[in-house]
Each structure stands twice: as C-alpha cells, then as structure tokens.
Amino acid sequence: MTSRRDEPRENRLERPIDGALHLLDRQLIDCEGALLGKVDDVELTQVGDDLAITAVLTGPAALLSRLGGRLGDELVAKWAQLKVSEPHRTRPWRIDMEDVERLDSALHLSVRRDGVLRRDREGHRLGRLTGMDVLGPDGERIGRVLDARFEPGAEGSLVLCSLIVGHGRPGSLLGYDRRSDQGPWLVRTVVRRLHRHTVIVAAETAEISWADSTVRLAERPSEAPSHPFG
Amino acid sequence: MKKYLAVALGILTAIGGFVDIGDLVTNAQVGARFGLSLAWAVAAGVLGICVFAEMSGRVAAVSGRATFDLVRERLGPRLGLLNLVSSMLITFLTFVAEIGGVALSLQLVASVHLLLIVPLVGLLVWLLLWRAKFSAIENVLGLLGLALVVFAVGLWQLGPDWGALAHQAAVADKPADEDWRTFAYYAVALFGAAMTPYEVFFFSSGGVEERWTTEDIATMRANVFVGFPLGGLLSLAIAGSAWAVLGPLEITVDSLGQVGLPVAAALGKVGLAVAILGFVAATFGAACETGLSVGYSIAQYFGAQWGKYVRPSEATVFHAILLLATLAATAFLMTAVDPIMVTEVSVVFSAVALPLTYFPILVVANDPDYMGEHVNGRLANGLGSVYLVVIGVAAVAAIPLMIWTRMGQ
C-alpha cells in the first residue's frame, strides 16, 4: 500500500494549533497509509514552566472518559470490569510525539502501526482541561475552557500558550468563534452570536488545578480569540 | 478518449445507482395516487442530493476525509456518537429494505416463498461485500440498473396526456380526492427517499476508496450534476407510468409487482422482464451501498481501518461489521416483516436524520483548514443554506405527519 495522496501539505505541527479544533478526533495514519485509530485524547506533561503535548492517546480508555461527566467515568469503570486481570486497563494507549510526523486533515505517524501503542505512563489529558470551570481573580465563575492553543516551543514540542474560555454553548468545535471569514453566512451568524462572550487568556495568567478541575485567572480577560491560521 | 469513457461510465452508473427500493416504492405509490403533482418534491430532493453530494465529494477529494470523520471532528465524540447511532439505525433499516427489495424482485420471477429467498440474498450480498472489487460492485450493478429506463419507454408507449401531466407537475395540482395532509406526508417521503443520508456516506467514502484528488473534482461534478438528475427523471417516469395505468383503476401500491405493472401493461412480458432485471440490479446495488455505508461510518467514527482498497485481513473490524450487519438484516427479514413497510418507514426516518449528516458537511466544506482554495463558493453556500432550512423543516415535520396521516392512509 502506498501513501494515499502524493501532494505534500502544510504541516500544522510547525504552527500554533487549537487542540480541540485541530488535533482532537483526527484520524491516525501510519507511515504506510494504514489507519490505526483516532486522536481520542492528548497527553499533556508539565515540562519546566510549560505544559507540553507529549503524546496522543487512543483507544476506549481515552475515548470513553471524553463522553463526559459521570457517564464517562462510569463507562471507564465498566471498561475496566470487562477484564479485571489486565493491569492498567483504564490507562489509555499512547503514541509518543516522537513517532508523529505531521498533522493535516489527519495525524500522520513516522512509523508503522504494528505494535506502536504503549501503555507505559499516565499524564494529564487535554480532554480534562477542556470543560474545566474558569474562575476570575475574585473566585467568580467566568465560564469553561473550550479549547487550548499550543505553539511550537524550544525543543520542537508544542506548548500551551493560551486558553479559550466561553460559556460552553454548542458549536465551539465548528470554528466560527475563531475566524470571521468562514461561511455560510447563516451558520456563521448564529454560531458567532452564541459565542459572542468567548475570550482568550494567556497561559501565564492561568493557574490550572487538575485536582479541583478548575482554572483560576489572575485578571479578567476580554480579548476575543482569533484564529491562528486566519 | 479514456477520460471521456470514464466520465460517461461515471454518469451511467450514477443514473443506474440513483434509484433504490425507497425511490421505486415511494414514486410508484405517489404516482398512482397523486400523479406528477408531487414532482416538485422529487426535484427538490434531487437538487438537494446534488448540492450535498458535490460538497462531500469535494471534501473527500481535497482532504481525504469521508463523512463520518468530519461528523466526529466537528461535533465531538459525544454528539458524534449520538449522530452515529441514529444515522446507523436508519441506514441499517434502509439496508434491510434493500435486501428485502432484492428478495421481492427475485420472488416476482421465482414465485417461491420470500423467506426462502431472503437468506440466499443475504449470503450473496455478504459475499459481494467481502470478495468483490469496489469498482466492480459500483459499475456492474450501476449499469444493470439502467434497465429501469424501461419505465421511461413504457410511459412513452402508454401515450398519456402529456399536457395534463405537465400541468399537474407545473402547478402541483393535487387530485381532488386527496387530502393536503397526505400530500405533505408524501412530499416529505419523496424528499427523504431522494436525499437518503447513506448516499453521501457511500459517495464520500467511495471517493476515498478510489483515491480522488483535486484533479478528479471535475469528473465527480459531471457524475453528480448529470447523473443524479437523470436518475431523478427515472423516478418521475416510474411515478408517471403508475399514474397512467394504476391511477384510473384506483389501485394503491403495496407490492413490488404493482410497481412493475405499468411496464407490463405498456410493453408486455419482455418489458416486465427488463423491469425486474432493473429492480434486482438497483436494489442489489443499493444493498451493497447501504451495507458498506454502515461499515464505513462505524469504522470512521472509531478510526479503524476501513475500505475495499485494502485486503479484508487488514481491515478486520470493518469486515466484521459488514458480516454482522448482513446477518442482522437477514435475521430481521426472517421475522416475516413486510419489506415494503420497512421501506416506507425508512424513507420517512431518513427525512428525520437529514440534518445530522448534512450540517457537518456544509460546515467543513467551508473550512479553509480542510479545503484551502476549494471552499464552497457563493452558489454552493446559498443553496446549502436554503437546504439547511428545508431539511430542518422536513425533519421536524416528518414524524408528526406520519402519525397524523397514519402513514399516508
């Protein structure tokens, strides 16, 4: 089997990306064009001062918990019960970012799919970060994390640069809250109206508490999120 | 020369592949009762499927992503899963109806009990899905489906009052003895039958199977914009000939034999034989397309390897789904459920599910991150937005109308 499409495309990993909009749920394709799963979640690791993307996660253990809230937790527990003799069953399969080559409409690996999955560690997950409650400097609730923007860092890894915060209304994954030139007019107008309160905050001013599942901001944000490719 | 042949082949298979059991039954039912006064609903459905099939084909050609990849990327895993479950229930129902349609067509020839034919058809469908090449399924069955042109010949032979038919179609002149509620119900059913969601699941996944690139967009458009409307004309020919023969006799269509009756009246045994060949090819082709659509969509949601372009041993999950779906559909038919009723229900529920499929396609076809310079133009967006409203209305109205009219009684 050969690579599906010959024309080279822009590699998104070399530019800022919005994790939920551009990376989550994309198809995983190996170096021979074979399909091996979806980006069911993304592993985040604290490296020095930065929160970096260190792996993509795939498989039921990652997907089920993204189905959300109590249902997600229950489904993960059920998934573990299906085979209690298997160690670390709730730990998702991971593919290290070293094995990732480029991102376009899919995520392409630089290796073959055979045996590429590992279950060797557990980190933070992007799917947990999105959906966290966002609190202002006085503890008042501002909204929820809708997405997280990453930019290429010092050692080639993608590091968190800002959070996109809104009211959690439907349609954030459609991308209209981040660019104003995407048609059709009807859908753009409705979705942008729903997301008129969506703002972007710099990662330095946000303190992420994974234990409480909240993000506390040092100042009240007001800047509207524009698209990194806009 | 070779390129023109490929375009011609594509158009011919698009015509032959356009009509399925839902179109056959609904158009004959509507034709017998309403003549061509609902032709506008067929026209609206055909234009709609052209608009969205072109978008999904273009997305597949530019980005390499098929419809359910996009559904999950744009709606997220939770809404995407709900969408998957409901779309697959309806596509599965259509799959059952198509297999039932093949069995009914064969029964017209063999005259043995339907339940003896169903398992054989199920086995044949599965063997084809497992062993046959993608292009073979598409081309052979699509070309044989062209036998349905016999309905247009039959209509011409019947020599109806063309002026009256044209008037009926042009001003939506409902026969006086029919109710507006049933008129609206059948409008939604015809619209659902023409725009059945599996058509874009299959069309976009087929584009990835055949490795379309941006260079194939022109060919794809020719297939869609010439082939589908001509297929729609076939649907109208079925309705017109049903009106000419069954209308005066006040016969309501509830079997596949009655769908073929006008052709038999116009062209005799030979005509009927050709029509039955057309039925078998059209329903068999659609059975393969719906079966594949179930496999494609589920595999695309979970990211598993899918496609006929790899060996079955490399796409095990996909082929396991195909096997299970065919087994389940066969078992469903073995309960002696009436395939015609399954068809009627499936076209109405298709109308309900339309926004689930077409909304994500419209959004992604506008997204420069996927499409680059190939994003929707004004025409595609204008039509797409109008249709978004229309399919919304049809989706909301379908079930209340179904209950209110007791399925068009």
XYZ file of C-alpha atoms in Angstrom:
639
model
C 0.000 0.000 0.000
C 1.238 3.454 -0.834
C 0.553 6.865 0.617
C -2.956 7.947 -0.308
C -2.142 11.408 -1.598
C 1.119 12.459 -3.160
C 0.882 16.232 -2.908
C 2.676 17.484 0.203
C 0.590 19.521 2.591
C 1.366 22.070 5.207
C 2.404 20.511 8.497
C 0.261 22.118 11.182
C 2.589 20.997 13.949
C 5.011 23.760 12.945
C 2.466 26.494 13.655
C 0.125 27.323 16.536
C -2.864 24.984 16.773
C -6.032 24.841 18.823
C -6.038 21.415 20.448
C -9.746 20.610 20.298
C -10.316 22.238 16.919
C -7.277 20.952 15.024
C -5.974 17.850 16.784
C -8.604 16.007 18.835
C -10.648 13.373 16.977
C -8.396 13.408 13.906
C -7.644 10.168 12.068
C -4.333 8.430 12.876
C -2.481 7.173 9.789
C 0.802 5.250 9.846
C 3.781 5.699 7.542
C 2.311 3.243 5.009
C -1.111 4.858 4.880
C -2.823 2.309 7.146
C -5.425 3.629 9.591
C -4.985 2.822 13.271
C -7.464 4.884 15.291
C -8.434 8.397 16.257
C -6.757 11.007 18.407
C -9.111 10.153 21.256
C -7.268 12.446 23.647
C -3.954 14.276 24.007
C -1.410 13.769 26.799
C -0.074 16.928 28.473
C 3.041 16.948 30.669
C 4.497 19.730 32.774
C 7.990 20.376 31.380
C 9.635 23.155 33.403
C 7.245 26.100 33.247
C 5.455 24.812 30.196
C 2.605 22.377 29.709
C 3.664 20.423 26.623
C 1.971 17.903 24.344
C 3.928 14.695 24.871
C 1.729 12.056 23.285
C -1.569 11.389 21.573
C -3.893 8.921 23.310
C -6.118 6.440 21.546
C -8.481 3.603 22.350
C -11.572 3.088 24.513
C -9.961 4.136 27.822
C -9.311 7.593 26.355
C -12.492 7.875 24.298
C -14.955 6.740 26.953
C -13.880 9.316 29.504
C -14.394 12.034 26.891
C -18.039 11.071 26.594
C -18.263 13.317 29.594
C -19.083 13.684 33.272
C -20.483 10.835 35.332
C -21.407 8.813 32.240
C -17.787 8.919 31.061
C -16.405 7.840 34.456
C -18.938 5.031 34.697
C -18.146 3.764 31.231
C -14.419 3.749 32.014
C -15.141 1.752 35.187
C -17.236 -0.695 33.148
C -14.430 -0.930 30.607
C -12.040 -1.931 33.401
C -14.518 -4.519 34.729
C -14.616 -6.263 31.371
C -11.213 -7.735 32.179
C -10.054 -7.195 35.730
C -6.996 -9.404 35.260
C -5.467 -6.930 32.840
C -3.240 -4.333 34.522
C -3.707 -0.608 33.870
C -6.773 -1.162 31.713
C -8.080 2.349 32.407
C -4.776 3.800 31.253
C -5.099 4.853 27.624
C -2.826 3.681 24.851
C -0.339 6.372 23.921
C 1.740 7.236 20.887
C 4.759 9.356 21.739
C 5.083 12.639 19.856
C 8.486 11.388 18.651
C 6.612 8.942 16.414
C 4.392 11.668 14.966
C 5.413 13.168 11.662
C 2.848 15.749 10.640
C -0.695 16.993 11.064
C -3.029 17.977 8.253
C -6.585 16.696 7.932
C -5.191 13.627 9.726
C -2.279 12.893 12.067
C 0.498 11.031 10.245
C 2.976 8.817 12.077
C 6.568 8.270 11.016
C 6.404 4.555 11.905
C 4.296 1.508 11.016
C 1.174 0.806 13.038
C 2.261 -2.664 14.154
C 2.979 -2.505 17.862
C 3.219 1.282 18.048
C 0.868 1.681 21.026
C 2.291 1.903 24.554
C 0.682 1.953 27.955
C 3.733 2.933 29.949
C 2.639 6.105 31.745
C -0.271 8.338 32.557
C -0.223 12.131 32.285
C -2.713 14.964 32.203
C -5.248 14.994 29.398
C -6.439 17.751 27.110
C -9.931 16.276 27.339
C -9.880 17.050 31.083
C -8.546 20.581 30.585
C -11.332 21.450 28.188
C -14.522 21.628 30.170
C -12.813 22.847 33.386
C -14.546 25.700 35.210
C -12.756 29.027 34.863
C -12.729 31.358 37.886
C -11.855 35.041 37.893
C -9.417 36.754 40.316
C -12.158 37.092 42.974
C -13.288 33.499 42.622
C -16.315 34.312 40.461
C -17.140 31.888 37.656
C -16.327 33.229 34.208
C -17.083 30.194 32.055
C -15.497 26.992 30.875
C -12.350 26.080 28.984
C -13.471 25.462 25.406
C -10.113 24.886 23.811
C -6.366 25.254 24.397
C -3.928 26.846 21.996
C -0.440 25.409 21.593
C 2.599 26.832 19.828
C 5.925 25.239 18.906
C 8.252 25.554 21.920
C 12.003 25.471 22.396
C 12.614 21.761 21.833
C 10.193 21.279 18.994
C 7.355 20.227 21.237
C 4.037 22.049 21.270
C 3.475 24.002 24.484
C 0.346 25.591 25.898
C 0.229 29.324 25.132
C -3.374 30.271 25.788
C -6.810 29.050 26.791
C -10.078 29.809 25.042
C -12.846 30.418 27.541
C -16.576 30.605 26.865
C -19.987 29.641 28.098
C -19.934 26.077 26.826
C -22.691 26.611 24.331
C -22.846 24.235 21.380
C -20.819 24.805 18.252
C -17.359 25.727 19.523
C -15.857 22.836 17.560
C -17.214 24.336 14.343
C -14.519 27.025 14.442
C -16.724 30.050 13.779
C -15.828 31.619 17.128
C -12.241 31.799 15.938
C -12.499 33.089 12.419
C -14.959 35.507 10.916
C -14.449 34.682 7.237
C -15.872 31.151 7.262
C -19.227 30.701 5.551
C -22.075 30.168 5.109
C -23.485 33.422 6.458
C -26.449 31.770 8.177
C -24.420 29.330 10.274
C -21.654 31.852 10.977
C -24.118 34.441 12.271
C -25.904 32.002 14.581
C -22.754 30.371 15.993
C -20.847 33.650 16.441
C -23.856 35.096 18.251
C -23.909 32.070 20.610
C -20.188 32.539 21.223
C -20.031 36.325 21.469
C -18.697 36.096 25.057
C -15.854 33.733 24.174
C -12.427 35.138 25.147
C -8.787 34.104 25.045
C -6.399 34.223 28.009
C -2.640 33.802 28.124
C -1.432 30.604 29.793
C 0.875 32.593 32.151
C -2.106 34.282 33.785
C -3.961 30.988 34.291
C -3.361 28.607 37.160
C -4.602 25.125 36.335
C -5.669 22.960 39.250
C -6.036 19.398 37.924
C -7.258 18.102 41.295
C -10.196 20.557 41.552
C -10.721 20.631 37.808
C -10.691 24.431 37.798
C -8.633 27.183 36.222
C -8.057 30.401 38.165
C -7.195 33.560 36.262
C -5.075 36.418 37.560
C -7.043 39.006 35.608
C -10.393 39.241 33.847
C -9.956 38.511 30.146
C -11.600 40.466 27.362
C -9.781 39.652 24.134
C -11.754 37.709 21.503
C -9.981 34.621 20.144
C -8.819 34.966 16.580
C -7.827 32.010 14.519
C -4.166 31.011 14.390
C -4.438 30.482 10.617
C -6.837 33.356 9.990
C -10.677 9.339 -25.048
C -10.127 7.205 -21.974
C -11.072 10.132 -19.787
C -14.369 10.690 -21.619
C -15.133 6.993 -21.254
C -14.508 7.270 -17.519
C -16.811 10.277 -17.269
C -19.504 8.501 -19.313
C -19.195 5.391 -17.160
C -19.458 7.509 -14.024
C -22.589 9.241 -15.295
C -24.219 5.975 -16.365
C -23.552 4.313 -13.001
C -24.829 7.442 -11.233
C -28.109 7.179 -13.180
C -28.444 3.439 -12.636
C -27.379 3.686 -8.999
C -29.632 6.601 -8.124
C -32.869 4.633 -7.824
C -33.187 2.265 -4.866
C -36.079 0.453 -3.178
C -37.191 3.654 -1.433
C -37.413 5.559 -4.727
C -39.130 2.647 -6.500
C -41.846 2.143 -3.904
C -42.444 5.764 -2.932
C -42.566 7.026 -6.519
C -44.967 4.285 -7.607
C -47.209 4.880 -4.556
C -47.206 8.614 -5.095
C -47.644 8.268 -8.862
C -50.702 6.029 -8.505
C -52.391 8.443 -6.105
C -51.067 11.905 -6.924
C -49.800 11.591 -10.499
C -46.987 14.066 -11.055
C -48.415 16.676 -8.704
C -45.550 15.920 -6.269
C -42.845 16.114 -8.947
C -41.583 19.274 -7.230
C -40.681 17.225 -4.128
C -38.602 14.840 -6.259
C -36.955 17.823 -7.981
C -36.193 19.447 -4.621
C -34.747 16.188 -3.300
C -32.587 15.650 -6.385
C -31.197 19.191 -6.300
C -30.518 18.733 -2.581
C -28.610 15.476 -3.016
C -26.624 17.093 -5.861
C -25.624 20.038 -3.642
C -24.517 17.916 -0.693
C -23.025 15.020 -2.651
C -20.865 17.539 -4.525
C -19.725 19.074 -1.215
C -18.951 15.714 0.399
C -17.171 14.530 -2.751
C -15.109 17.719 -2.865
C -14.180 17.390 0.820
C -13.151 13.764 0.196
C -11.074 14.743 -2.845
C -9.297 17.678 -1.161
C -8.826 16.454 2.413
C -9.090 12.680 2.051
C -11.695 12.590 4.818
C -15.066 10.878 4.468
C -18.318 12.000 6.065
C -18.119 10.346 9.493
C -14.565 11.566 10.049
C -15.984 15.074 9.713
C -19.011 14.370 11.886
C -16.783 13.364 14.768
C -14.233 16.142 14.267
C -16.876 18.886 14.129
C -19.428 17.577 16.641
C -17.055 15.965 19.149
C -17.172 12.386 20.445
C -20.424 12.650 22.398
C -22.722 14.335 19.853
C -20.877 12.415 17.157
C -21.744 9.123 18.863
C -25.426 10.082 19.126
C -25.329 11.028 15.463
C -23.618 7.719 14.610
C -26.184 5.639 16.477
C -29.198 7.354 14.908
C -27.745 7.553 11.405
C -26.734 3.887 11.535
C -30.138 2.754 12.785
C -31.707 4.429 9.768
C -29.066 3.219 7.322
C -29.485 -0.274 8.739
C -33.241 -0.013 8.203
C -32.568 1.017 4.598
C -30.158 -1.942 4.283
C -32.941 -4.271 5.467
C -35.336 -2.685 2.961
C -32.855 -3.108 0.083
C -32.183 -6.784 0.858
C -35.937 -7.253 1.133
C -36.276 -5.473 -2.203
C -33.856 -7.873 -3.901
C -35.783 -10.803 -2.442
C -39.128 -9.360 -3.588
C -37.735 -8.794 -7.094
C -36.471 -12.386 -7.279
C -39.796 -13.611 -5.934
C -41.539 -11.998 -8.926
C -39.579 -14.447 -11.086
C -39.213 -17.497 -8.867
C -42.614 -17.490 -7.112
C -41.189 -19.340 -4.113
C -41.817 -18.062 -0.608
C -39.999 -14.831 0.287
C -38.404 -16.345 3.395
C -36.659 -18.956 1.241
C -35.073 -16.241 -0.893
C -34.006 -13.844 1.875
C -31.131 -15.946 3.317
C -29.776 -16.538 -0.174
C -29.820 -12.809 -0.914
C -28.165 -12.059 2.422
C -25.411 -14.543 1.628
C -24.889 -13.095 -1.857
C -24.707 -9.540 -0.549
C -22.152 -10.512 2.068
C -20.053 -12.471 -0.453
C -20.011 -9.430 -2.731
C -19.058 -7.098 0.118
C -16.307 -9.444 1.178
C -14.839 -10.556 -2.140
C -15.840 -8.229 -4.979
C -13.807 -5.213 -6.019
C -15.264 -1.814 -5.213
C -15.309 -0.731 -8.858
C -16.966 -3.991 -9.903
C -19.822 -3.535 -7.436
C -20.325 0.073 -8.460
C -20.033 -0.321 -12.239
C -21.738 -3.642 -12.934
C -24.765 -3.047 -10.718
C -24.987 0.618 -11.720
C -25.016 -0.236 -15.420
C -27.566 -3.043 -14.968
C -29.686 -0.575 -13.010
C -30.048 1.367 -16.256
C -32.592 -1.319 -17.235
C -35.048 0.851 -15.302
C -35.057 3.152 -18.337
C -37.778 0.708 -19.420
C -40.143 2.800 -17.264
C -39.480 5.844 -19.457
C -40.038 3.730 -22.592
C -43.195 2.308 -21.057
C -44.517 5.765 -20.223
C -43.871 6.871 -23.808
C -45.626 3.748 -25.149
C -48.610 4.336 -22.876
C -49.010 7.704 -24.579
C -50.518 9.587 -21.642
C -51.967 13.080 -21.980
C -48.610 14.856 -21.794
C -50.220 18.270 -21.478
C -52.198 17.169 -18.430
C -49.137 15.547 -16.835
C -47.030 18.666 -17.431
C -49.767 20.861 -15.982
C -50.040 18.584 -12.940
C -46.297 18.767 -12.370
C -46.004 22.503 -13.003
C -48.738 23.732 -10.665
C -48.604 20.856 -8.115
C -52.217 20.097 -8.955
C -53.276 17.616 -6.285
C -56.130 15.227 -7.284
C -59.348 16.428 -5.693
C -59.983 13.222 -3.722
C -56.692 13.506 -1.793
C -56.082 15.321 1.471
C -53.447 18.069 1.969
C -52.037 16.186 4.939
C -51.268 13.073 2.899
C -49.961 15.359 0.151
C -47.498 16.882 2.639
C -46.631 13.472 4.087
C -45.720 12.059 0.684
C -43.778 15.207 -0.176
C -41.582 14.564 2.876
C -41.309 10.851 1.994
C -40.212 11.596 -1.586
C -37.732 14.179 -0.308
C -36.345 11.652 2.195
C -36.150 8.921 -0.461
C -34.165 11.172 -2.815
C -31.825 12.537 -0.122
C -31.263 9.330 1.918
C -28.159 10.012 4.052
C -26.388 6.764 3.102
C -25.889 8.221 -0.368
C -23.320 10.729 0.898
C -21.728 8.245 3.324
C -21.201 5.977 0.354
C -20.311 8.715 -2.116
C -17.630 10.350 0.056
C -16.171 7.049 1.265
C -16.190 5.817 -2.344
C -14.182 8.915 -3.261
C -11.561 7.946 -0.696
C -11.671 4.307 -1.914
C -10.969 5.472 -5.452
C -8.303 7.916 -4.209
C -9.779 11.037 -5.685
C -7.547 14.071 -5.734
C -8.340 17.669 -6.634
C -7.941 16.666 -10.291
C -10.974 14.383 -10.006
C -13.316 17.149 -8.851
C -14.461 17.965 -12.403
C -15.318 14.318 -13.154
C -17.068 13.992 -9.805
C -19.169 17.082 -10.570
C -20.132 15.740 -14.005
C -21.307 12.496 -12.396
C -23.328 14.325 -9.778
C -24.850 17.121 -11.853
C -25.689 14.984 -14.910
C -26.158 11.504 -13.436
C -28.320 12.299 -10.408
C -30.865 14.499 -12.253
C -31.215 11.846 -14.961
C -31.754 9.302 -12.177
C -34.392 11.663 -10.816
C -36.094 11.635 -14.224
C -36.257 7.841 -13.950
C -38.054 8.293 -10.622
C -40.554 10.603 -12.318
C -41.046 8.089 -15.135
C -41.982 5.489 -12.527
C -44.481 7.908 -10.983
C -45.869 8.959 -14.384
C -46.436 5.416 -15.639
C -48.025 4.448 -12.323
C -50.452 7.353 -12.733
C -51.258 6.376 -16.316
C -52.039 2.724 -15.533
C -52.885 2.458 -11.830
C -54.408 5.912 -11.298
C -57.664 5.340 -13.235
C -58.113 1.927 -11.552
C -57.695 3.456 -8.058
C -55.046 0.850 -7.211
C -52.796 1.685 -4.256
C -49.310 0.243 -4.484
C -48.341 -2.141 -1.697
C -46.212 -4.691 -3.517
C -43.265 -4.595 -5.897
C -45.345 -6.394 -8.544
C -47.644 -3.379 -8.697
C -44.632 -1.115 -9.231
C -43.829 -3.148 -12.366
C -47.453 -3.422 -13.537
C -47.447 -0.276 -15.745
C -44.434 -1.577 -17.677
C -46.163 -4.932 -18.199
C -49.262 -3.114 -19.424
C -47.242 -1.000 -21.849
C -44.571 -3.394 -23.080
C -45.746 -6.880 -22.193
C -43.601 -9.724 -20.869
C -40.317 -8.510 -22.279
C -40.818 -5.104 -20.717
C -41.611 -6.700 -17.375
C -38.547 -8.915 -17.600
C -36.328 -5.882 -18.194
C -38.030 -4.024 -15.345
C -37.400 -6.928 -12.963
C -33.750 -7.017 -14.020
C -33.670 -3.312 -13.200
C -35.290 -3.934 -9.802
C -32.770 -6.623 -8.911
C -29.781 -4.532 -10.023
C -30.999 -1.331 -8.367
C -31.852 -2.954 -5.038
C -28.777 -5.192 -5.044
C -26.553 -2.196 -5.772
C -28.223 -0.193 -3.035
C -27.966 -3.146 -0.630
C -24.193 -3.159 -1.175
C -24.034 0.626 -0.788
C -26.044 0.704 2.436
C -24.181 -2.271 3.880
C -20.843 -0.656 3.091
C -22.111 2.662 4.499
C -22.754 1.013 7.873
C -19.224 -0.402 7.885
C -17.635 2.816 6.633
C -19.360 5.072 9.142
C -18.755 2.986 12.257
C -15.124 2.391 11.320
C -14.667 6.094 10.561
C -16.052 7.128 13.931
C -13.601 4.860 15.768
C -10.738 5.395 13.332
C -10.439 1.704 12.452
C -9.054 0.681 9.073
C -11.890 0.565 6.544
C -12.246 0.219 2.822
C -12.275 -2.212 -0.038
C -8.914 -0.806 -1.198
C -7.128 -2.985 1.374
C -7.346 -6.742 1.847
C -10.042 -7.914 4.269
C -7.318 -9.201 6.600
C -6.035 -5.630 7.001
C -9.477 -4.207 7.785
C -10.837 -6.845 10.138
C -13.120 -4.597 12.194
C -14.688 -3.199 9.024
C -15.378 -6.642 7.585
C -16.660 -7.923 10.935
C -19.182 -5.052 10.956
C -20.233 -5.890 7.381
C -20.782 -9.537 8.327
C -22.733 -8.708 11.485
C -24.858 -6.087 9.720
C -25.752 -8.503 6.919
C -26.581 -11.252 9.424
C -28.732 -8.886 11.480
C -30.549 -7.537 8.407
C -31.262 -11.069 7.183
C -32.493 -12.104 10.618
C -34.731 -9.026 10.730
C -36.314 -10.006 7.407
C -36.734 -13.605 8.572
C -39.254 -12.349 11.139
C -41.560 -12.101 8.082
C -41.725 -8.312 8.364
C -43.082 -6.739 5.163
C -40.114 -5.216 3.250
C -42.407 -2.625 1.653
C -43.401 -1.381 5.094
C -39.748 -1.281 6.189
C -39.081 0.794 3.080
C -41.867 3.255 3.838
C -40.637 3.694 7.412
C -37.004 4.035 6.314
C -37.647 6.900 3.876
C -39.583 8.881 6.500
C -36.895 8.358 9.151
C -34.278 9.300 6.546
C -36.005 12.664 6.326
C -35.704 12.997 10.120
C -31.977 12.254 10.044
C -31.049 14.600 7.190
C -29.635 17.494 9.283
C -27.371 15.113 11.235
C -25.425 14.342 8.073
C -25.698 17.463 6.002
C -24.925 20.119 8.606
C -21.354 18.926 9.350
C -20.664 18.579 5.625
C -21.775 22.150 4.980
C -19.525 23.440 7.786
C -16.411 21.543 6.723
C -16.891 22.380 3.043
C -16.472 25.998 4.197
C -13.448 25.429 6.416
C -10.220 26.671 4.783
C -8.201 24.460 7.179
C -9.548 21.417 5.345
C -10.361 22.841 1.957
C -7.771 25.524 1.176
C -8.842 27.251 -2.018
C -11.583 24.670 -2.649
C -14.030 26.051 -0.064
C -17.665 26.493 -1.051
C -18.464 29.272 -3.490
C -21.495 31.534 -3.218
C -23.757 29.214 -5.188
C -22.948 26.150 -3.049
C -23.361 28.191 0.134
C -26.566 29.852 -0.996
C -28.143 26.531 -1.942
C -26.603 24.808 1.088
C -28.116 27.372 3.482
C -31.544 27.208 1.839
C -31.428 23.419 2.052
C -30.309 23.530 5.667
C -33.595 25.287 6.452
C -35.614 22.978 4.166
C -34.200 19.759 5.644
C -34.759 21.215 9.114
C -38.431 21.717 8.316
C -38.727 18.258 6.702
C -37.010 16.634 9.704
C -39.333 18.288 12.205
C -42.476 17.644 10.142
C -41.805 14.019 9.195
C -42.883 12.128 12.326
C -45.911 14.299 13.208
C -47.128 13.906 9.606
C -46.532 10.167 9.735
C -48.662 9.832 12.876
C -51.292 12.339 11.743
C -51.882 10.655 8.379
C -51.354 7.084 9.674
C -48.527 6.687 7.172
C -50.441 8.282 4.318
C -53.670 6.313 4.585
